[in-house]
């Protein structure tokens, strides 16, 4: 009986090990596919820029799919409507940041809270660095560091998202499960990107301030704050 029990345990262990190995291969293969996909998109953008230049046109980039939104002002004396929007965005503290899918509704929401936020289109490098360096998941209402793919699989596996690179890909591409992934990610806690000593300029970014839409310049800000 003892030997039979040992044999069963051994068989179970081997099966689990096989399953783990197969999963590692899937994760590796997907990561490779993502790299190829990102490179292809980059090459296509370079081609379109060159084509526009050759034709004497201005290059008009595609509309952004995702914004990174960062709270940079105001805790006190906020009117109820903007306060509600900031709560919906989960931007409860200064220097908190979240990924938001760009839609007509979210764009209108962001306009209403522009006096308290800055936002723009994050590139792949920014998304990846934020998730790897500052990424925490919401597991049973707890803030858990993304220290292993297992944490991701347990929360998002039902959507086919089983690794940290799957999370990055879903955010970058504004994939079909963007909402679930974004809600799983705890709001990012960043440091003050403008330095403690320098007074913040609470004017619009286009007027030389810090507030509102800053397009691709959000990447520079995140780099300083990450």
Short mmCIF file of N, CA and C in Angstrom, two decimals, residues 12-112:
data_model
loop_
_atom_site.label_atom_id
_atom_site.label_comp_id
_atom_site.label_asym_id
_atom_site.label_seq_id
_atom_site.Cartn_x
_atom_site.Cartn_y
_atom_site.Cartn_z
N UNK A 12 1.42 11.91 -10.02
CA UNK A 12 0.81 13.25 -9.90
C UNK A 12 1.87 14.33 -10.10
N UNK A 13 3.02 14.14 -9.46
CA UNK A 13 4.11 15.12 -9.57
C UNK A 13 4.56 15.25 -11.03
N UNK A 14 4.73 14.10 -11.72
CA UNK A 14 5.19 14.11 -13.11
C UNK A 14 4.18 14.81 -14.02
N UNK A 15 2.90 14.54 -13.77
CA UNK A 15 1.86 15.20 -14.58
C UNK A 15 1.86 16.72 -14.36
N UNK A 16 2.00 17.11 -13.10
CA UNK A 16 2.04 18.55 -12.78
C UNK A 16 3.25 19.21 -13.42
N UNK A 17 4.37 18.51 -13.36
CA UNK A 17 5.62 19.03 -13.94
C UNK A 17 5.47 19.18 -15.46
N UNK A 18 4.82 18.20 -16.09
CA UNK A 18 4.56 18.26 -17.53
C UNK A 18 3.68 19.47 -17.87
N UNK A 19 2.65 19.66 -17.07
CA UNK A 19 1.72 20.78 -17.28
C UNK A 19 2.44 22.12 -17.12
N UNK A 20 3.32 22.19 -16.10
CA UNK A 20 4.09 23.43 -15.87
C UNK A 20 5.01 23.71 -17.05
N UNK A 21 5.65 22.66 -17.55
CA UNK A 21 6.58 22.80 -18.68
C UNK A 21 5.82 23.28 -19.93
N UNK A 22 4.66 22.68 -20.17
CA UNK A 22 3.84 23.07 -21.33
C UNK A 22 3.43 24.54 -21.22
N UNK A 23 3.08 24.95 -20.00
CA UNK A 23 2.66 26.34 -19.78
C UNK A 23 3.82 27.31 -20.02
N UNK A 24 5.00 26.93 -19.54
CA UNK A 24 6.20 27.77 -19.76
C UNK A 24 6.45 27.96 -21.26
N UNK A 25 6.24 26.87 -22.02
CA UNK A 25 6.45 26.95 -23.48
C UNK A 25 5.43 27.89 -24.13
N UNK A 26 4.18 27.81 -23.66
CA UNK A 26 3.13 28.70 -24.19
C UNK A 26 3.49 30.15 -23.91
N UNK A 27 3.90 30.44 -22.68
CA UNK A 27 4.26 31.81 -22.27
C UNK A 27 5.42 32.32 -23.12
N UNK A 28 6.44 31.47 -23.31
CA UNK A 28 7.63 31.85 -24.09
C UNK A 28 7.24 32.12 -25.55
N UNK A 29 6.42 31.24 -26.12
CA UNK A 29 6.01 31.37 -27.52
C UNK A 29 5.21 32.65 -27.73
N UNK A 30 4.30 32.91 -26.80
CA UNK A 30 3.49 34.14 -26.88
C UNK A 30 4.36 35.38 -26.80
N UNK A 31 5.31 35.37 -25.86
CA UNK A 31 6.21 36.53 -25.69
C UNK A 31 6.95 36.80 -27.00
N UNK A 32 7.40 35.73 -27.66
CA UNK A 32 8.09 35.88 -28.96
C UNK A 32 7.15 36.50 -30.00
N UNK A 33 5.91 36.03 -30.03
CA UNK A 33 4.92 36.56 -30.98
C UNK A 33 4.68 38.05 -30.74
N UNK A 34 4.59 38.42 -29.46
CA UNK A 34 4.36 39.82 -29.12
C UNK A 34 5.51 40.70 -29.61
N UNK A 35 6.74 40.23 -29.40
CA UNK A 35 7.93 40.99 -29.84
C UNK A 35 7.85 41.23 -31.34
N UNK A 36 7.53 40.17 -32.10
CA UNK A 36 7.41 40.29 -33.56
C UNK A 36 6.31 41.27 -33.95
N UNK A 37 5.20 41.20 -33.23
CA UNK A 37 4.06 42.09 -33.50
C UNK A 37 4.43 43.55 -33.24
N UNK A 38 5.13 43.81 -32.12
CA UNK A 38 5.54 45.18 -31.78
C UNK A 38 6.53 45.72 -32.81
N UNK A 39 7.48 44.86 -33.23
CA UNK A 39 8.48 45.29 -34.22
C UNK A 39 7.82 45.62 -35.55
N UNK A 40 6.85 44.79 -35.93
CA UNK A 40 6.13 45.00 -37.20
C UNK A 40 5.39 46.34 -37.17
N UNK A 41 4.74 46.63 -36.05
CA UNK A 41 4.00 47.90 -35.91
C UNK A 41 4.95 49.10 -35.98
N UNK A 42 6.13 48.93 -35.35
CA UNK A 42 7.14 50.00 -35.35
C UNK A 42 7.65 50.26 -36.77
N UNK A 43 7.93 49.16 -37.50
CA UNK A 43 8.41 49.29 -38.89
C UNK A 43 7.36 49.96 -39.78
N UNK A 44 6.11 49.59 -39.55
CA UNK A 44 5.00 50.15 -40.34
C UNK A 44 4.88 51.65 -40.09
N UNK A 45 5.06 52.08 -38.85
CA UNK A 45 4.99 53.51 -38.53
C UNK A 45 6.13 54.27 -39.21
N UNK A 46 7.33 53.69 -39.17
CA UNK A 46 8.49 54.31 -39.84
C UNK A 46 8.22 54.45 -41.34
N UNK A 47 7.65 53.38 -41.92
CA UNK A 47 7.34 53.39 -43.36
C UNK A 47 6.34 54.50 -43.69
N UNK A 48 5.29 54.63 -42.88
CA UNK A 48 4.27 55.65 -43.13
C UNK A 48 4.82 57.06 -42.97
N UNK A 49 5.73 57.24 -41.99
CA UNK A 49 6.37 58.55 -41.80
C UNK A 49 7.20 58.92 -43.03
N UNK A 50 7.98 57.94 -43.52
CA UNK A 50 8.82 58.19 -44.71
C UNK A 50 7.98 58.48 -45.94
N UNK A 51 6.90 57.71 -46.06
CA UNK A 51 6.00 57.89 -47.21
C UNK A 51 5.39 59.29 -47.20
N UNK A 52 4.95 59.73 -46.02
CA UNK A 52 4.36 61.06 -45.89
C UNK A 52 5.38 62.14 -46.27
N UNK A 53 6.62 61.94 -45.78
CA UNK A 53 7.70 62.91 -46.06
C UNK A 53 7.99 62.97 -47.56
N UNK A 54 8.06 61.79 -48.19
CA UNK A 54 8.35 61.71 -49.63
C UNK A 54 7.25 62.38 -50.45
N UNK A 55 6.02 62.31 -49.95
CA UNK A 55 4.89 62.92 -50.67
C UNK A 55 4.68 64.39 -50.30
N UNK A 56 5.56 64.88 -49.40
CA UNK A 56 5.43 66.26 -48.95
C UNK A 56 4.24 66.49 -48.03
N UNK A 57 3.78 65.40 -47.40
CA UNK A 57 2.64 65.50 -46.47
C UNK A 57 3.13 65.49 -45.03
N UNK A 58 2.23 65.86 -44.13
CA UNK A 58 2.50 65.69 -42.70
C UNK A 58 2.07 64.28 -42.31
N UNK A 59 2.85 63.65 -41.44
CA UNK A 59 2.47 62.32 -40.95
C UNK A 59 1.44 62.50 -39.83
N UNK A 60 0.29 61.89 -40.01
CA UNK A 60 -0.75 61.94 -38.98
C UNK A 60 -0.80 60.58 -38.29
N UNK A 61 -0.34 60.51 -37.03
CA UNK A 61 -0.35 59.21 -36.35
C UNK A 61 -1.78 58.72 -36.11
N UNK A 62 -1.90 57.42 -35.94
CA UNK A 62 -3.22 56.83 -35.65
C UNK A 62 -3.74 57.38 -34.32
N UNK A 63 -5.04 57.39 -34.17
CA UNK A 63 -5.65 57.84 -32.91
C UNK A 63 -5.19 56.93 -31.77
N UNK A 64 -4.84 57.51 -30.61
CA UNK A 64 -4.41 56.65 -29.49
C UNK A 64 -5.52 55.72 -29.03
N UNK A 65 -5.12 54.52 -28.59
CA UNK A 65 -6.10 53.54 -28.09
C UNK A 65 -6.17 53.60 -26.56
N UNK A 66 -5.03 54.00 -25.96
CA UNK A 66 -4.92 53.94 -24.50
C UNK A 66 -4.25 55.22 -24.00
N UNK A 67 -4.73 55.73 -22.88
CA UNK A 67 -4.06 56.83 -22.18
C UNK A 67 -3.52 56.32 -20.85
N UNK A 68 -2.39 56.91 -20.43
CA UNK A 68 -1.99 56.77 -19.04
C UNK A 68 -2.38 58.08 -18.37
N UNK A 69 -3.17 57.98 -17.32
CA UNK A 69 -3.72 59.16 -16.65
C UNK A 69 -3.13 59.25 -15.25
N UNK A 70 -2.61 60.43 -14.91
CA UNK A 70 -1.95 60.61 -13.61
C UNK A 70 -2.58 61.79 -12.87
N UNK A 71 -2.90 61.57 -11.63
CA UNK A 71 -3.46 62.64 -10.77
C UNK A 71 -2.30 63.50 -10.28
N UNK A 72 -2.36 64.80 -10.53
CA UNK A 72 -1.24 65.64 -10.08
C UNK A 72 -1.69 66.82 -9.22
N UNK A 73 -2.98 66.91 -8.96
CA UNK A 73 -3.43 68.07 -8.17
C UNK A 73 -4.70 67.75 -7.39
N UNK A 74 -4.79 68.39 -6.23
CA UNK A 74 -6.06 68.54 -5.56
C UNK A 74 -6.61 67.36 -4.82
N UNK A 75 -6.80 67.54 -3.53
CA UNK A 75 -7.52 66.57 -2.71
C UNK A 75 -8.74 67.29 -2.11
N UNK A 76 -8.55 68.54 -1.72
CA UNK A 76 -9.61 69.29 -1.01
C UNK A 76 -10.45 70.13 -1.97
N UNK A 77 -11.64 70.44 -1.51
CA UNK A 77 -12.56 71.38 -2.19
C UNK A 77 -12.79 71.05 -3.67
N UNK A 78 -13.02 69.78 -3.96
CA UNK A 78 -13.35 69.40 -5.34
C UNK A 78 -14.86 69.30 -5.45
N UNK A 79 -15.41 69.85 -6.53
CA UNK A 79 -16.86 69.77 -6.75
C UNK A 79 -17.30 68.31 -6.87
N UNK A 80 -18.56 68.00 -6.51
CA UNK A 80 -19.00 66.59 -6.49
C UNK A 80 -18.80 65.84 -7.81
N UNK A 81 -19.08 66.49 -8.94
CA UNK A 81 -19.00 65.79 -10.24
C UNK A 81 -17.56 65.35 -10.56
N UNK A 82 -16.58 66.28 -10.54
CA UNK A 82 -15.19 65.84 -10.78
C UNK A 82 -14.71 64.83 -9.74
N UNK A 83 -15.14 65.00 -8.49
CA UNK A 83 -14.73 64.06 -7.43
C UNK A 83 -15.21 62.64 -7.78
N UNK A 84 -16.45 62.55 -8.26
CA UNK A 84 -17.03 61.25 -8.63
C UNK A 84 -16.23 60.62 -9.78
N UNK A 85 -15.87 61.45 -10.77
CA UNK A 85 -15.10 60.94 -11.92
C UNK A 85 -13.73 60.44 -11.47
N UNK A 86 -13.08 61.20 -10.61
CA UNK A 86 -11.76 60.77 -10.10
C UNK A 86 -11.88 59.46 -9.32
N UNK A 87 -13.00 59.29 -8.61
CA UNK A 87 -13.23 58.02 -7.90
C UNK A 87 -13.44 56.87 -8.88
N UNK A 88 -14.21 57.14 -9.95
CA UNK A 88 -14.44 56.12 -10.99
C UNK A 88 -13.12 55.71 -11.64
N UNK A 89 -12.24 56.70 -11.84
CA UNK A 89 -10.93 56.42 -12.44
C UNK A 89 -9.95 55.80 -11.44
N UNK A 90 -10.36 55.76 -10.17
CA UNK A 90 -9.54 55.22 -9.06
C UNK A 90 -8.31 56.09 -8.80
N UNK A 91 -8.43 57.39 -9.12
CA UNK A 91 -7.31 58.31 -8.89
C UNK A 91 -7.58 59.09 -7.60
N UNK A 92 -7.40 58.40 -6.48
CA UNK A 92 -7.79 58.97 -5.19
C UNK A 92 -6.67 59.79 -4.55
N UNK A 93 -5.43 59.56 -4.99
CA UNK A 93 -4.30 60.27 -4.39
C UNK A 93 -3.44 60.92 -5.46
N UNK A 94 -2.72 61.96 -5.05
CA UNK A 94 -1.79 62.62 -5.96
C UNK A 94 -0.67 61.64 -6.32
N UNK A 95 -0.24 61.69 -7.58
CA UNK A 95 0.80 60.80 -8.16
C UNK A 95 0.33 59.36 -8.35
N UNK A 96 -0.99 59.13 -8.26
CA UNK A 96 -1.55 57.84 -8.68
C UNK A 96 -1.76 57.87 -10.19
N UNK A 97 -1.60 56.71 -10.82
CA UNK A 97 -1.81 56.64 -12.27
C UNK A 97 -2.54 55.38 -12.68
N UNK A 98 -3.32 55.47 -13.77
CA UNK A 98 -4.07 54.31 -14.28
C UNK A 98 -4.05 54.33 -15.81
N UNK A 99 -4.25 53.15 -16.40
CA UNK A 99 -4.45 53.05 -17.85
C UNK A 99 -5.94 53.16 -18.15
N UNK A 100 -6.27 53.93 -19.18
CA UNK A 100 -7.68 54.13 -19.56
C UNK A 100 -7.81 53.91 -21.06
N UNK A 101 -8.79 53.10 -21.45
CA UNK A 101 -9.07 52.89 -22.88
C UNK A 101 -9.71 54.15 -23.45
N UNK A 102 -9.26 54.59 -24.61
CA UNK A 102 -9.77 55.84 -25.20
C UNK A 102 -11.10 55.56 -25.91
N UNK A 103 -12.16 56.14 -25.37
CA UNK A 103 -13.48 56.10 -26.01
C UNK A 103 -14.05 57.51 -25.92
N UNK A 104 -15.18 57.73 -26.57
CA UNK A 104 -15.83 59.04 -26.49
C UNK A 104 -16.17 59.36 -25.02
N UNK A 105 -16.69 58.36 -24.32
CA UNK A 105 -17.10 58.55 -22.91
C UNK A 105 -15.90 58.87 -22.02
N UNK A 106 -14.81 58.10 -22.16
CA UNK A 106 -13.64 58.35 -21.28
C UNK A 106 -12.99 59.69 -21.62
N UNK A 107 -12.98 60.05 -22.91
CA UNK A 107 -12.39 61.34 -23.31
C UNK A 107 -13.16 62.49 -22.68
N UNK A 108 -14.48 62.37 -22.64
CA UNK A 108 -15.31 63.42 -22.02
C UNK A 108 -15.07 63.49 -20.51
N UNK A 109 -14.93 62.32 -19.89
CA UNK A 109 -14.64 62.27 -18.45
C UNK A 109 -13.32 62.97 -18.14
N UNK A 110 -12.31 62.68 -18.96
CA UNK A 110 -10.98 63.27 -18.72
C UNK A 110 -11.02 64.78 -18.87
N UNK A 111 -11.78 65.27 -19.84
CA UNK A 111 -11.91 66.73 -20.02
C UNK A 111 -12.48 67.39 -18.77
N UNK A 112 -13.41 66.71 -18.12
CA UNK A 112 -14.05 67.28 -16.91
C UNK A 112 -13.11 67.35 -15.72
#
